[in-house]
Structures are given as structure tokens and as C-alpha cells.
XYZ file of C-alpha atoms in Angstrom:
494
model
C 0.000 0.000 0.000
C 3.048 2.520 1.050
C 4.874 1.804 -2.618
C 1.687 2.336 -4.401
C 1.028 5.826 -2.529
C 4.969 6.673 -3.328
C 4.595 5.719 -6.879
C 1.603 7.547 -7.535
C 3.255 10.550 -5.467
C 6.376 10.003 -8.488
C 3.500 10.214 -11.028
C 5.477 12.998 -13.407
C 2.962 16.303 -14.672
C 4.505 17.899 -17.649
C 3.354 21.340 -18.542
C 2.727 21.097 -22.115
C 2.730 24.245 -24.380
C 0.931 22.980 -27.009
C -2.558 22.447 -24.822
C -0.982 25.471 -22.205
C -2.007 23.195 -19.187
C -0.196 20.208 -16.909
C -0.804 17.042 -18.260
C 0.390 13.235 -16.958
C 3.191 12.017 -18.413
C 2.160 9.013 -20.994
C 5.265 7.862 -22.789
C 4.646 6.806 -26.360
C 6.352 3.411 -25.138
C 6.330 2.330 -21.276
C 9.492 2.973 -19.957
C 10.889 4.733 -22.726
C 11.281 8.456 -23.325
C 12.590 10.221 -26.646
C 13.404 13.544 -25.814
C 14.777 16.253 -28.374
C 15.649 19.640 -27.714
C 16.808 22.174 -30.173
C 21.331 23.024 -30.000
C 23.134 25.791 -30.825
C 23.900 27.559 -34.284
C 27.364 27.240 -33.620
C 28.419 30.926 -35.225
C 29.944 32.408 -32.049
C 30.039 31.792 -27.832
C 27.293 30.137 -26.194
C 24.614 32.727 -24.989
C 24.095 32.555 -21.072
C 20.333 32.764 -22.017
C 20.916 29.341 -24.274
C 23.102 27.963 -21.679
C 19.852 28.396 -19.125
C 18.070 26.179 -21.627
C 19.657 23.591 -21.966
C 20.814 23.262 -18.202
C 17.132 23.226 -17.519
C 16.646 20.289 -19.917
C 19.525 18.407 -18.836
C 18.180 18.704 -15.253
C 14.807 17.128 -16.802
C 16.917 14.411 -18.559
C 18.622 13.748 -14.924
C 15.300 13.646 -13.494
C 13.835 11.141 -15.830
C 16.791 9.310 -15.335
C 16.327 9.096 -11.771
C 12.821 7.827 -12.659
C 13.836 4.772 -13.753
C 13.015 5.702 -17.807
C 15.284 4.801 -20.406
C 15.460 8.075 -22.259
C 17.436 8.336 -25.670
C 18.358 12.571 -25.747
C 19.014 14.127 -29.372
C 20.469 17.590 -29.193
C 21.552 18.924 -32.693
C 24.281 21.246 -33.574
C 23.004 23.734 -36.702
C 26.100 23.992 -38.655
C 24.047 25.048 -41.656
C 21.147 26.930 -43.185
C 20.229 29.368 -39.794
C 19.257 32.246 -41.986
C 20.071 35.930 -40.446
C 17.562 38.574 -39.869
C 18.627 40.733 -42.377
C 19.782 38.669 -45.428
C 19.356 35.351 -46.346
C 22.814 33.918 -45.619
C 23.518 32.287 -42.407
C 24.826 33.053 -40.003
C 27.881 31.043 -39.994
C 28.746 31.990 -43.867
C 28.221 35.101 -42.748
C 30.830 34.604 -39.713
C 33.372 32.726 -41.998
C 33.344 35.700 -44.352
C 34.210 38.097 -41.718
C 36.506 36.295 -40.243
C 37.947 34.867 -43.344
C 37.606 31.283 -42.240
C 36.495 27.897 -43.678
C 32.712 27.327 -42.124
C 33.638 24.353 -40.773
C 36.493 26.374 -38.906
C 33.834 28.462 -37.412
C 31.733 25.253 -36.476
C 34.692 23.061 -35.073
C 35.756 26.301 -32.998
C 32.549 27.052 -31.297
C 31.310 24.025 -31.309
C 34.364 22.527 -28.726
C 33.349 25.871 -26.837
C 29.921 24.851 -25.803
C 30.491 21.327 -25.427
C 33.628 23.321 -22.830
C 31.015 25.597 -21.648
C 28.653 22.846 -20.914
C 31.246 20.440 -19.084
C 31.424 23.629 -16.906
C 28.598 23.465 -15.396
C 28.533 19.561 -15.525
C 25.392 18.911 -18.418
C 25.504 15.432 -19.273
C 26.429 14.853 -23.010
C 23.297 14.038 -24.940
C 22.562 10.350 -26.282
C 22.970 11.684 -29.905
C 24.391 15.338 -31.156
C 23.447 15.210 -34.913
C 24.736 17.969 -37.464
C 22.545 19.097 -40.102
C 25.503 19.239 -42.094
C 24.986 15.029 -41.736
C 21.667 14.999 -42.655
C 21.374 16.334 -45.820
C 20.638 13.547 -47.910
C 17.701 13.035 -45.061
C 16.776 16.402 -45.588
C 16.770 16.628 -49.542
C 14.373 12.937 -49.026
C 11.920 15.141 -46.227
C 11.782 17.419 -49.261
C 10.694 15.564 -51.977
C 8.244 13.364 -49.907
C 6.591 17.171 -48.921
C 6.580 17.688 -52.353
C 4.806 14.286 -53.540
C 1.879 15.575 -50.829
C 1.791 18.634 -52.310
C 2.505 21.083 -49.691
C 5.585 22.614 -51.433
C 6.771 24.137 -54.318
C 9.722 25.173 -56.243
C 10.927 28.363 -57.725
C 14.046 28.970 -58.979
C 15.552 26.657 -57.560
C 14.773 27.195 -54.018
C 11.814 24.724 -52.156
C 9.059 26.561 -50.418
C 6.329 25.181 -47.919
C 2.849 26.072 -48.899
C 1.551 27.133 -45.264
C -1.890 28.220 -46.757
C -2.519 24.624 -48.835
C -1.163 23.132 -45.634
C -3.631 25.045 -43.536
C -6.822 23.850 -45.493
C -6.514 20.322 -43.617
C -4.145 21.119 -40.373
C -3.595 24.285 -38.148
C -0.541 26.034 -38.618
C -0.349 28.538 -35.409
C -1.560 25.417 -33.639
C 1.352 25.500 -30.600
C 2.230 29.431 -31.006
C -1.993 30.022 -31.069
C -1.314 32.884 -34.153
C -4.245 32.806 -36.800
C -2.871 32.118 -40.247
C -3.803 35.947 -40.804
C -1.234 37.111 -38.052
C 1.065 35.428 -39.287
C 0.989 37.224 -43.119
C 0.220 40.677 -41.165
C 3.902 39.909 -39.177
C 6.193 38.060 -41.661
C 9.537 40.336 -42.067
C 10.567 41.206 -45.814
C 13.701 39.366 -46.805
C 15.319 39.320 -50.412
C 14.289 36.725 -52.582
C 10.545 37.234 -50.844
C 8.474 37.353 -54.216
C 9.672 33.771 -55.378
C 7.170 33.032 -52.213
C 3.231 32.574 -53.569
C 2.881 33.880 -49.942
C 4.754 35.687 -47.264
C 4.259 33.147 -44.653
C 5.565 30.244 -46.734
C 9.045 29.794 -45.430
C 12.162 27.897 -47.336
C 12.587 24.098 -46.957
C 15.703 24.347 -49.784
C 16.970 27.566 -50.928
C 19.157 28.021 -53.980
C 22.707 29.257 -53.599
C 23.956 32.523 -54.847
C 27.184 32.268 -56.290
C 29.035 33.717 -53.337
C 27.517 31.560 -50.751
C 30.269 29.213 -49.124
C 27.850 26.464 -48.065
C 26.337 24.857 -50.790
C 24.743 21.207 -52.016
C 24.037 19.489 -54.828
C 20.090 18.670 -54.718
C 17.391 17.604 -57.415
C 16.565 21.547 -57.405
C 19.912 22.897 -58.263
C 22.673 23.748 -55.863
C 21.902 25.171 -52.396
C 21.149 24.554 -48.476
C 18.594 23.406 -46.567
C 16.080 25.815 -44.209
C 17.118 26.126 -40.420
C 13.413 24.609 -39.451
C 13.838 21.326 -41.500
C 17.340 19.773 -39.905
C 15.051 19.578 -36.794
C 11.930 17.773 -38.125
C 14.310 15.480 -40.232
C 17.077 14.680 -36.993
C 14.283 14.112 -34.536
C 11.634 12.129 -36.604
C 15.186 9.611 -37.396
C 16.448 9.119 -34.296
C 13.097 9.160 -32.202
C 10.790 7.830 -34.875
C 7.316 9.613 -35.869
C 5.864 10.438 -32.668
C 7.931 10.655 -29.804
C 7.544 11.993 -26.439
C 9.293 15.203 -25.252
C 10.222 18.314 -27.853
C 12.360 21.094 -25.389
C 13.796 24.564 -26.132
C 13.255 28.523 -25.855
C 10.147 30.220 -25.854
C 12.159 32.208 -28.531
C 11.951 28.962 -30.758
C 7.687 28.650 -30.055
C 7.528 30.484 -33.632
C 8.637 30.224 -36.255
C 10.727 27.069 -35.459
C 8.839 25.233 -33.406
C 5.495 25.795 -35.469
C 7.273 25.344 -38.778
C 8.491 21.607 -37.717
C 4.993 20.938 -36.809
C 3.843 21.822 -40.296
C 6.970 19.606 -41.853
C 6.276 16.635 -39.660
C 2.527 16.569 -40.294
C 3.264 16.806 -43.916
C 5.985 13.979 -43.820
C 4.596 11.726 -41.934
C 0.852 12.525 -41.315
C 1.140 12.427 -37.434
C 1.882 15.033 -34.703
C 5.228 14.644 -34.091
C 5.671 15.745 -30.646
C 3.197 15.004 -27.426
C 4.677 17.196 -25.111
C 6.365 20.468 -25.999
C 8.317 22.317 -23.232
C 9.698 25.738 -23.850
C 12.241 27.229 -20.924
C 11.774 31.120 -19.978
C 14.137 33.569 -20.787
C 17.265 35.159 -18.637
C 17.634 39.052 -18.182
C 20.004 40.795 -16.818
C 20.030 43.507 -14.284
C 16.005 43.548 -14.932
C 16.255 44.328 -18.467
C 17.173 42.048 -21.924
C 21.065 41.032 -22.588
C 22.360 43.330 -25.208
C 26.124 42.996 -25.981
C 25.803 46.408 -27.341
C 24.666 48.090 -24.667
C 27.367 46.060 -22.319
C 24.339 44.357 -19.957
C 25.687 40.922 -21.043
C 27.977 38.343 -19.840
C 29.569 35.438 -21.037
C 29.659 31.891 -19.002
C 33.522 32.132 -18.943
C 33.651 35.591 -17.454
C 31.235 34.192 -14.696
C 33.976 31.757 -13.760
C 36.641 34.505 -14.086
C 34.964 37.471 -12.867
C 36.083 39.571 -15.746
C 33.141 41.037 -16.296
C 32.040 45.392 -14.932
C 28.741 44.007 -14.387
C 30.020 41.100 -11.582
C 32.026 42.201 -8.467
C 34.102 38.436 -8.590
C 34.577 35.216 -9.568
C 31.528 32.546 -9.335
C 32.309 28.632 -9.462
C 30.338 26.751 -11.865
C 28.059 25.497 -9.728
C 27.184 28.608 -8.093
C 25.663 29.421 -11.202
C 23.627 26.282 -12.094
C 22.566 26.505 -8.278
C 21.327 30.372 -8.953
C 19.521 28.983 -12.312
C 17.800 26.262 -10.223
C 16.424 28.319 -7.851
C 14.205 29.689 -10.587
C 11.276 27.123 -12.359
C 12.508 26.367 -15.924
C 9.520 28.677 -17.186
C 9.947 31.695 -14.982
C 11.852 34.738 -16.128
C 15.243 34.887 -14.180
C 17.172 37.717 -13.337
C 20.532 37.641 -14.000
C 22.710 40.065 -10.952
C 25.727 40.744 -9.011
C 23.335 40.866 -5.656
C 21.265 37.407 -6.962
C 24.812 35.916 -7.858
C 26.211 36.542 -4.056
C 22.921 35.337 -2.746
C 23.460 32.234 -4.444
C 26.880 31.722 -3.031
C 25.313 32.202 0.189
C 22.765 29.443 -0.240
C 24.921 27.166 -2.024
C 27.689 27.173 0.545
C 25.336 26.619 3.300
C 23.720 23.696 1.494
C 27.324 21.920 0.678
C 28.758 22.544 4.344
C 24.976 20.702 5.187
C 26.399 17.786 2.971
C 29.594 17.511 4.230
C 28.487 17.602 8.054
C 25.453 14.496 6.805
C 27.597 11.685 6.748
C 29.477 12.639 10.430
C 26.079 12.939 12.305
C 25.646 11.381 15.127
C 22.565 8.477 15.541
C 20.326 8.276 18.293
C 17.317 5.444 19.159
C 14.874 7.717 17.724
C 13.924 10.565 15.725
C 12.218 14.035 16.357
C 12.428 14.318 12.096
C 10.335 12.673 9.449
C 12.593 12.042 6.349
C 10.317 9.399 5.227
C 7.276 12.478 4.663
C 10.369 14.938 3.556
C 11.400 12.497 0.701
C 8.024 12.645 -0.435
C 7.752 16.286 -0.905
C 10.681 16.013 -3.019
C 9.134 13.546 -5.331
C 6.041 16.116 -5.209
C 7.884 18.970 -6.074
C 9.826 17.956 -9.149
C 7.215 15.560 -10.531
C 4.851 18.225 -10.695
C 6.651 20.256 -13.915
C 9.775 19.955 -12.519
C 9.360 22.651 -9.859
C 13.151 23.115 -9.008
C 12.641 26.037 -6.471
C 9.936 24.099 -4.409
C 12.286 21.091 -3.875
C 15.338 23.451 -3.096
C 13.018 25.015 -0.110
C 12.548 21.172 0.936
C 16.594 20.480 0.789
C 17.107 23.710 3.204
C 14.513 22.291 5.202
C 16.444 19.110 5.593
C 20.020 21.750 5.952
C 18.284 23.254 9.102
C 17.577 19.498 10.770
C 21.339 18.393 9.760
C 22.382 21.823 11.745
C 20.116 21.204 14.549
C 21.138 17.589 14.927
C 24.826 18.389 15.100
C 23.770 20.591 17.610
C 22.170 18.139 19.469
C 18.772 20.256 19.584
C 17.271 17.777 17.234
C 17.607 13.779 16.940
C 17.945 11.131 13.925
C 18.030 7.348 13.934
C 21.045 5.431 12.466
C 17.997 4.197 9.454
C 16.524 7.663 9.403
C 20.204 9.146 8.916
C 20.539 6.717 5.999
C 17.348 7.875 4.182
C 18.096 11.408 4.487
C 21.542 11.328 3.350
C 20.692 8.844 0.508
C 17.675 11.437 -0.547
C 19.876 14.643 -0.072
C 23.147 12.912 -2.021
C 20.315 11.901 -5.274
C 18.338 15.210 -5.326
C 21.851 17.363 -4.832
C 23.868 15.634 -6.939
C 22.001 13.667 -9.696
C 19.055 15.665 -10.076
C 19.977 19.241 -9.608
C 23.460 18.322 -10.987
C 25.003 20.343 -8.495
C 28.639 19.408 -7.480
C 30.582 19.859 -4.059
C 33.387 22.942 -4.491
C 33.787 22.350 -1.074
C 34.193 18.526 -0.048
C 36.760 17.100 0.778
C 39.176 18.041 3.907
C 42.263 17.676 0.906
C 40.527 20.902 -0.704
C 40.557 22.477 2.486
C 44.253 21.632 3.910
C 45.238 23.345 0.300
C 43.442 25.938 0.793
C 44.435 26.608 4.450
C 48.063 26.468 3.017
C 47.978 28.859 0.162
C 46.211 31.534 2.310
C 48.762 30.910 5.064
C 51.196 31.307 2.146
C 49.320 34.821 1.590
C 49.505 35.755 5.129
C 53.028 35.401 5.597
C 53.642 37.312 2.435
C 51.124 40.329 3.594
C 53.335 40.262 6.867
C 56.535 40.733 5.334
C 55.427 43.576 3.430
C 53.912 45.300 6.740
C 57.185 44.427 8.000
C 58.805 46.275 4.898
C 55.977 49.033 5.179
C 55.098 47.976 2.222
C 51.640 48.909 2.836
C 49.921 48.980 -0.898
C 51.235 45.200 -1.458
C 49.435 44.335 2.113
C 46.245 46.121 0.964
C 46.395 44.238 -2.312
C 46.800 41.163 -0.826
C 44.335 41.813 1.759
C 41.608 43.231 -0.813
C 42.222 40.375 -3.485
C 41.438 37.593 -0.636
C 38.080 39.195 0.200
C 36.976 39.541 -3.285
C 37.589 35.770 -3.623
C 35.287 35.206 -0.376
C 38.413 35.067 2.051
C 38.136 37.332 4.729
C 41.034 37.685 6.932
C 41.146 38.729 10.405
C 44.032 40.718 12.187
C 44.272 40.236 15.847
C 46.764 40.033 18.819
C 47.754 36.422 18.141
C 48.253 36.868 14.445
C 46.133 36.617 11.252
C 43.454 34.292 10.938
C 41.075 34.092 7.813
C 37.101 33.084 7.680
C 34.957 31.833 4.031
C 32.510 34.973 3.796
């Protein structure tokens, strides 16, 4: 009876964007999950905004791990065809051109920065990483089949989809909710626009101008494939028809998102996707990231603190922790003050880890782990609600503080579930990892900053009173705060 009320307490809600409401989560097969979310176009440094998403997916992907589901994880890299807003070259032609580079230069450089980037902050690798650049014999197939329904057409050697022959049968608008007339009223001018029958019609192939770099061979002439079609064609391959979770960026709602509905439906004649989860965006001092206006910050400058707009250095997992205290669809606010906040929390919920395992056990317990755990399960399986379960792991920090204390009591089984719960939540769910375990960390550290001291002594000895400042002032902006008094210099983690 207990296991049935903790498995139906595991039961997983998924807020689904296509039907804007929580729904149970049904796997196409039991036990199974096919999950793709949309990469990078690989053109210049991961955005801290993408790097949000796809921590928040790989968080679900840990989670449905935990669950006991065999998930297969497709993450593309776009390598090819990601038009620009302004022209119809992409954007990593475009790149290559200025910096007077091979494309795959630009693709092989960037590309071994986000998978760096992403290490960082300890993402799992995905199950697959397809290119489109590898697809596009799959792609050129997708095309013609789209074709043979006759939902695309071709003109001048580019391949358009018909949205408005499409849209006599199926609903295009159907997960971004636009009307089919919205969508003509806001579709942006681009050149080559009149070989369209109509505006909203958007390129499966498009033909190659003479100076493009990337180019095919394809039954239409030489060119390169849209941006929206390596998605419908890499997913639908490795996850079959219909498969179960579709992640990425509200940003990517529409056009992308909507567009591979379109292509799948007219591929394949079946939804493609049955849940579709789009993660919120990430500001910045309260307003959007512009790296013109300078409110924007790269992951490696988080790690470095090399950045006007952060007062120091912030380890890797400070950062995922700050990201995790916010639900996966709530705007966050990217700050200095938020940043230090989360250093705050995060060291008091790793010193909590480290003191777990040393607690003492008593006969009994005044704490109920076995109702904690629960709430866990509660708050993640219901949409992954990451904030929720981090209030229930400082609930459990405040007992492990109270029972060293002695003000509180835990028995030796007890001790065991809480640690066990704490160590898979921490760890493998939030994908958090301990900067401060270890007492072989800390003996280093206790020697370089005695190291420091004995340096800032000689130079008071020496009156050499800017170095002693310096070394006094770099310490605390690294979270060292040291402490002169009458039996000599001791230092304290702020």
C-alpha cells in the first residue's frame, strides 16, 4: 500500500505548451522516453540565455533518469542553413566571411566551446548530437516526400512550404496560437521574398547565390537546406514519428517550433511531438542582454569574474545553483546581488552535505525524512518545480544543523534515508557538485592563504603597505576574509 502511494506521489505532470495546461506524463512506449531539444547555431560563444536552456533540460533528462526511464536525448548542432535577420545567408557563412575562415572552422571552434562551456557546469552529453551538415541527404528525401503531398513548391531553384494549402486540412499557429492571418500581417521582408506565392511560406531548400560558401548538390539545383527542416528530419530519425518530449526557448515557439509541426505533419501525417516544453528567458540587471549596450555576460567571465557588471569570480556550480532556484519557465534575473545570494545558499547547502555523513545516531527521531522524501518527489514531478524542492533540501540543511547541535535527533535508518535522498536530489538531479568537499581541498586551501599571510606580513614588515592592501583586498573579493588580531592573522569563508 506505502509503494503504491509513493509511486503515484512520483506520477510525473509535464506542462505542455501545445494544450498550455499540466498534463500526466504518458510515454509513447512504457518505460521509454525520446526527448529532443533544439542546440546551438554554432556561429559564435554560447549565450548565457541558451546555456539556461539547456541546463534546464539536462536537469529534466537527470530527473527522468532518476525515474527509472530509459530516455534516448538528441540535441543537434546547426552547422548550416540558420538564416540571419537581415539577409538570407547564415549566419555562420556570414561569420566565416568576416573572419575569413572555412565554415567548418567556425563550427569546429565554437562548437568545442559549448560542449567546454557545458562540461562547466557539468550537463551530461546528450545520447545523440546530430549535425545538419549530416543529414542532408535526409533532408533533400523530407523534401521531396513534402513535395509528392503537395505542400511545397519550387521556384528557382529554391523549395518553399505552402503554409496556406497546408492550412486547409491542419492548423498552422496550432502550438504558437497565431491565426494564419497574423502570421501574413507579421512576416519580415527578406530578399528573394516574391519567389514566395505567400509571405508566410518559409524555405525548406533555398538556392545558392554564387558567393555563398555552403552549398549542395540537390534535385533543385545547388543550395542549403532551411534552419526549421534539420530539426523535423534529426528528430523524426532518431526518435521515430511520434515521440515523447520536444524542449527549447520560448524564442523557438515560432517560427521554429510551429514550422516543424507543419513539416512533420506533412511527412509523416502524425503530430510529431506530445509534449512540448519551452524554458523562460534570462535578463540581466532587470532588463534584456544586449552585448551592445554592455548588460551581457559570457559563461567564462562568470567563472573569471572579468566582467564590470560582476564584483568576482563565481564557481560553476554557483551558477547552475542560482539557475535552479528559478522554475525552468519563470523569467530569471541575471545580478551581481542574486549571484552573491546564491553563493550564500549554495555554501550553506554543501557545508549541510559535508556535516550528513558525520552525524551522530540516536534510538529515535524528532524528524520525518520518510514524509520529507516525499515532498521532493512532489515537487519535481509536478513540472519539474526546481525552487519548491530546493526550499525542501534547506529544510532538511536546518535538521542536519540542529542535529549536530544536538537540539534535534535522527536514527542510524533515518540518517541513511536522508543522506541517501539529499546525495540523489543534490547531486544527480539538480546536478550540483561539491566545491567544497573534501578536507584535501581544504588543507590546500588553508596552506595557500597561510602562504598569503606570511607574504602580507613581510610587506607590513617592509611598510610595504599597498602590497598588504592588495593582498588583503584580493582575498576578500575571492570570499576570504582575513582577520588581524593580537595572536596573528586568521582568515574566515565569507
Amino acid at each position: 500500500q506505502k509503494r503504491t502511494a509513493l509511486e503515484k506521489i512520483r506520477e510525473l505532470f509535464i506542462y505542455n505548451s501545445l494544450t498550455n495546461k499540466k498534463e500526466v506524463f504518458r510515454p509513447v512506449k512504457a518505460g521509454y522516453v525520446g526527448m529532443y531539444v533544439c542546440g546551438p547555431t554554432v556561429y559564435s560563444n554560447v549565450h548565457l540565455g541558451n546555456v539556461r536552456t539547456f541546463m534546464s533540460f539536462d536537469m529534466v533528462f537527470r530527473y527522468l533518469l532518476h525515474l527509472g526511464y530509459k530516455v534516448r536525448y538528441v540535441r543537434n548542432i546547426t552547422d548550416a542553413g540558420h538564416l540571419t535577420e537581415d539577409s538570407e545567408e547564415d549566419k555562420i557563412s556570414t561569420k566565416a566571411r568576416l573572419e575569413q575562415l572555412e565554415p567548418m572552422e567556425i563550427v569546429q571552434k565554437y562548437t568545442i566551446d559549448f560542449h567546454h562551456i557545458l562540461e562547466k557546469f557539468n550537463n551530461l552529453p546528450p545520447s545523440i548530437e546530430p549535425t545538419a551538415t549530416g543529414h542532408i541527404l535526409e533532408q533533400i528525401q523530407a523534401i521531396e516526400t513534402i513535395l509528392e503531398n503537395g505542400l511545397a513548391y519550387i521556384v528557382n531553384g529554391s523549395v518553399y512550404f505552402d503554409v496556406l494549402k497546408y492550412n486547409e486540412n491542419e492548423h498552422y499557429g496550432i502550438l504558437s496560437k497565431r491565426k494564419i492571418e497574423d502570421a501574413i500581417e507579421n512576416t519580415r521582408s527578406l530578399d528573394g521574398q516574391s519567389d514566395k506565392r505567400n509571405p508566410q511560406d518559409f524555405a525548406l531548400w533555398k538556392r545558392a547565390e554564387p558567393e555563398h560558401i555552403q552549398r549542395w548538390n540537390s534535385p533543385w539545383g545547388i543550395g542549403f537546406p532551411g534552419w526549421h527542416l534539420e530539426c523535423s528530419v534529426m528528430s523524426t530519425k532518431y526518435l521515430g514519428e511520434e515521440f515523447d518530449i520536444h524542449g527549447g526557448g520560448m524564442d523557438l515557439k515560432f517560427p521554429h517550433h510551429e514550422c516543424e509541426i507543419a513539416q512533420a505533419q506533412a511527412c509523416n501525417h502524425v503530430a510529431p511531438v506530445r509534449y512540448w516544453m519551452h524554458g523562460n528567458m534570462l535578463t540581466m540587471n532587470g532588463k534584456k542582454m544586449s552585448k551592445s549596450t554592455g548588460n551581457n555576460i559570457l559563461p567564462e567571465e562568470i567563472f573569471s569574474g572579468n566582467n564590470a557588471n560582476i564584483s568576482k569570480a563565481f564557481a560553476p556550480s554557483v551558477a547552475r545553483f542560482f539557475m535552479m532556484q528559478a522554475h525552468y519557465r519563470s523569467v530569471l534575473d541575471f545580478s551581481n546581488d542574486a549571484m552573491l545570494a546564491a553563493e550564500k545558499g549554495y555554501s550553506r547547502l554543501m557545508e549541510a552535505m559535508n556535516l550528513l555523513p558525520e552525524l551522530k545516531a540516536s534510538e529515535g527521531s524528532s524528524v520525518d525524512p520518510e514524509r520529507w522524501r516525499e515532498d521532493c518527489y512532489v515537487a519535481m514531478s509536478d513540472d519539474f518545480n526546481t525552487p519548491i524542492l530546493i526550499a525542501h533540501l534547506f529544510e532538511a540543511v536546518k535538521w542536519i544543523n540542529l542535529i549536530k547541535e544536538g537540539k534535534e535527533t535522527i536514527s542510524a535508518s533515518d540518517k541513511e534515508l536522508l543522506e541517501e535522498t539529499m546525495k540523489v536530489f543534490v547531486y544527480d538531479v539538480l546536478g550540483l557538485e561539491n566545491a567544497m568537499s573534501g578536507s584535501d581541498n581544504s588543507e590546500k586551501l588553508d596552506a595557500v592563504v597561510e602562504v598569503l599571510i606570511g607574504l602580507r606580513e613581510q610587506a607590513r614588515a617592509d611598510k610595504n603597505w599597498a602590497l598588504s592592501d592588495q593582498i588583503r583586498d584580493d582575498l576578500a573579493a575571492q570570499g576570504i576574509q582575513l582577520k588581524d588580531g593580537k595572536d596573528g592573522t586568521s582568515y574566515s569563508l565569507t
